[in-house]
């Protein structure tokens, strides 16, 4: 089912957004009993409130961490202790503060060349999935949490970049002209293999791009995101299109 525009949930402010998402993720994780609950997490600043909330009570002691598997949707190709590393941010805000087994946390490698790191990360995804190609109806992620840039990028799928045409690889490098770092990102097919895709977007500055993507503006890479299951927008009021 290629859900494109999906449903929209709007909350009064960022705290309400984080609380709703933490509650929803907790419910999904607790209800998943036929195997691990896998998530691909977004980088950037928007989701940091959610990550901090998940690492605090009552969530820290309620999530079934040992039955959860964490991946990243993209990262900058930087040492994990670099201030702009998504892997480092997640390690700091979430993974170092909850009892998730280290082997359940799949950070994006930052050693060797960017291409080596992409191949290594892709191999890790395939090992977890248990196959080298996507099986119909078999998601790789239960939840894929995505952010949205003002230029319509999501993960590190930037406008005009070759990675937008990638239909075979699960992970690719991307050197966006606007961002200072080489990126590693899930490709469209890998993001599609998600039971639930959730766009988490907040702030007045994103209102226009949310409206563009929901109208399927082809200039926005996020317009091409589909889900194997459903796609939901979780917004604060500032980012929500005017009714
Ligand atoms: C990244 C993210 C990227 C992010 C958007 C929105 O590595 O930066 O994966 O896709 O989600 O750029 O970023 P903000 O939440 O900081 O606005």
XYZ file of C-alpha atoms and ligand atoms in Angstrom:
260
model
C 0.000 0.000 0.000
C 1.813 3.124 -1.166
C 0.371 5.669 1.201
C 1.605 9.043 0.075
C -0.038 11.981 1.774
C -1.156 10.116 4.899
C -2.972 11.342 7.975
C -2.074 14.413 10.027
C -1.982 14.779 13.816
C -1.482 18.349 15.084
C -0.538 19.188 18.665
C -0.493 22.506 20.504
C 3.265 22.589 21.085
C 6.503 20.619 20.915
C 6.091 19.054 24.363
C 2.656 17.719 23.413
C 4.133 16.340 20.173
C 6.910 14.535 22.056
C 4.518 13.115 24.652
C 2.090 11.852 21.997
C 4.871 10.226 19.988
C 6.482 8.643 23.056
C 3.102 7.198 24.092
C 2.394 5.948 20.579
C 5.866 4.382 20.189
C 5.541 2.712 23.600
C 2.189 1.203 22.580
C 3.608 -0.024 19.256
C 6.681 -1.536 20.929
C 4.687 -3.296 23.659
C 2.196 -4.681 21.128
C 4.945 -6.101 18.849
C 5.389 -9.667 20.080
C 6.379 -11.559 16.913
C 10.006 -10.434 16.856
C 12.011 -7.314 17.644
C 10.527 -3.829 17.300
C 12.774 -1.972 14.875
C 13.050 1.776 14.441
C 14.972 4.053 12.109
C 15.552 7.349 13.904
C 15.918 10.785 12.383
C 18.749 13.184 13.080
C 18.668 16.964 13.254
C 17.203 19.013 16.074
C 13.435 18.415 15.922
C 13.338 14.905 17.428
C 15.710 15.682 20.304
C 12.830 16.495 22.656
C 11.307 13.085 21.942
C 14.622 11.257 22.487
C 15.153 13.022 25.814
C 11.598 12.146 26.884
C 12.038 8.464 25.961
C 15.159 8.392 28.152
C 13.301 9.809 31.154
C 10.583 8.455 33.430
C 8.028 7.020 33.021
C 9.231 5.938 29.567
C 12.773 4.820 30.437
C 11.465 2.032 32.659
C 8.492 1.107 30.440
C 9.956 0.621 26.942
C 10.889 -3.039 26.224
C 14.445 -2.017 25.325
C 15.798 -5.579 25.030
C 13.184 -6.302 22.333
C 13.946 -3.120 20.357
C 16.423 -2.589 17.506
C 17.583 0.932 16.670
C 18.949 2.195 13.369
C 19.518 5.709 11.968
C 17.854 7.044 8.831
C 20.940 9.041 7.953
C 24.049 10.613 9.359
C 26.766 12.991 8.529
C 30.020 11.100 7.790
C 31.751 12.368 10.948
C 33.366 10.838 14.051
C 30.548 10.015 16.459
C 31.965 12.437 19.032
C 31.672 15.323 16.551
C 29.009 17.807 17.638
C 27.129 17.402 14.333
C 27.018 13.582 14.323
C 23.476 12.170 14.542
C 24.909 8.938 15.923
C 26.653 10.941 18.636
C 23.500 12.931 19.394
C 21.430 9.757 19.782
C 24.120 8.101 21.866
C 24.159 11.137 24.163
C 20.401 11.793 24.438
C 19.032 8.252 24.380
C 21.210 5.169 24.051
C 23.614 6.035 26.892
C 20.681 6.695 29.249
C 18.520 3.547 28.798
C 19.242 -0.189 29.232
C 19.192 -1.026 25.507
C 21.668 -3.824 24.708
C 24.642 -2.423 22.757
C 24.113 -5.011 20.004
C 20.608 -3.590 19.444
C 21.977 -0.142 18.572
C 23.162 0.138 14.968
C 24.931 3.467 14.604
C 26.083 4.485 11.129
C 29.821 3.727 10.788
C 32.151 6.698 10.531
C 35.414 4.926 9.648
C 37.127 4.200 6.324
C 35.615 5.936 3.309
C 31.982 7.067 3.150
C 31.388 4.370 0.535
C 32.885 1.695 2.851
C 30.628 2.929 5.658
C 27.561 2.764 3.392
C 28.353 -0.816 2.383
C 29.017 -1.816 5.997
C 25.760 -0.261 7.222
C 23.790 -1.825 4.373
C 25.242 -5.251 5.263
C 24.144 -4.707 8.875
C 20.609 -3.868 7.725
C 20.472 -6.967 5.506
C 21.776 -9.184 8.283
C 19.045 -7.879 10.578
C 16.396 -8.233 7.839
C 17.544 -11.769 7.027
C 17.629 -11.311 3.248
C 19.473 -9.283 0.591
C 16.313 -8.118 -1.164
C 13.028 -6.798 0.185
C 10.274 -9.377 0.508
C 6.719 -8.237 -0.299
C 4.877 -7.335 2.883
C 7.944 -7.810 5.070
C 8.990 -4.451 6.555
C 12.577 -3.738 7.594
C 11.437 -1.148 10.149
C 8.327 -1.098 12.292
C 8.646 2.684 12.552
C 10.709 5.068 10.427
C 10.860 8.509 12.035
C 11.689 11.191 9.466
C 12.372 14.906 9.716
C 11.841 17.469 6.966
C 14.220 20.186 5.805
C 12.987 23.539 4.505
C 14.192 22.525 1.010
C 12.017 19.419 1.146
C 14.816 16.958 1.947
C 14.261 14.116 4.355
C 16.911 11.825 5.809
C 19.742 12.864 3.483
C 17.702 12.688 0.298
C 18.509 16.159 -0.992
C 17.031 17.872 -4.090
C 18.821 17.117 -7.337
C 21.102 14.444 -5.870
C 21.835 11.095 -7.626
C 20.663 9.200 -4.527
C 17.075 10.162 -5.477
C 17.316 7.727 -8.415
C 18.694 4.828 -6.338
C 16.275 1.891 -6.424
C 18.567 -1.017 -5.507
C 20.986 -0.028 -2.749
C 19.514 0.338 0.749
C 22.158 2.856 1.842
C 23.893 5.468 -0.260
C 26.270 8.367 0.146
C 25.182 11.882 -0.723
C 27.218 15.082 -0.964
C 24.563 17.792 -0.798
C 25.860 21.179 -2.029
C 24.048 22.964 0.810
C 25.222 20.803 3.708
C 28.855 20.923 4.815
C 29.272 17.176 5.262
C 29.174 14.028 3.169
C 26.065 12.165 4.227
C 25.053 8.531 4.464
C 21.357 7.883 4.003
C 18.686 5.249 3.641
C 17.400 5.246 0.076
C 13.749 5.418 -1.019
C 13.374 1.617 -1.218
C 14.777 1.197 2.305
C 12.498 3.869 3.763
C 9.542 2.378 1.874
C 10.148 -0.910 3.707
C 8.611 0.560 6.862
C 5.351 -0.497 8.483
C 4.848 3.069 9.704
C 6.551 6.195 8.326
C 6.167 9.192 10.635
C 7.146 12.678 9.535
C 7.888 14.635 12.728
C 7.943 18.342 11.843
C 7.809 21.375 14.107
C 8.036 25.124 13.842
C 6.725 27.990 11.762
C 9.698 27.772 9.387
C 8.506 24.366 8.146
C 4.848 25.256 7.508
C 5.342 26.001 3.797
C 7.392 22.904 3.070
C 4.885 20.679 4.912
C 2.134 22.048 2.648
C 4.331 21.522 -0.457
C 5.152 17.911 0.414
C 1.574 17.080 1.299
C 0.640 18.510 -2.114
C 3.288 16.167 -3.591
C 5.509 18.958 -4.957
C 8.038 17.007 -7.102
C 10.798 19.490 -6.189
C 10.708 18.107 -2.641
C 12.426 14.712 -2.208
C 10.115 14.038 0.761
C 7.200 13.946 -1.713
C 8.534 10.626 -2.988
C 8.431 8.896 0.393
C 5.995 5.989 0.612
C 5.367 3.413 3.312
C 4.713 -0.334 3.132
C 2.047 0.338 5.770
C 0.948 3.878 6.625
C 2.436 7.378 6.591
C 1.545 9.893 9.288
C 2.415 13.552 9.835
C 2.917 14.565 13.461
C 3.105 18.350 13.692
C 2.984 21.122 16.213
C 0.484 23.857 15.421
C 3.232 26.145 14.129
C 4.135 23.695 11.348
C 0.565 22.721 10.482
C -0.872 24.084 7.239
C -3.647 26.615 7.807
C -6.993 24.823 7.548
C 19.822 15.432 9.405
C 18.431 14.886 9.358
C 17.631 15.721 8.409
C 16.707 16.500 9.306
C 16.139 17.704 8.616
C 15.365 18.584 9.606
O 20.781 14.668 9.423
O 19.909 16.673 9.471
O 18.307 13.604 9.183
O 16.890 15.047 7.449
O 15.659 15.638 9.742
O 17.237 18.423 8.090
O 16.290 19.011 10.568
P 15.815 19.873 11.857
O 14.945 18.931 12.668
O 17.085 20.207 12.566
O 15.055 21.048 11.325
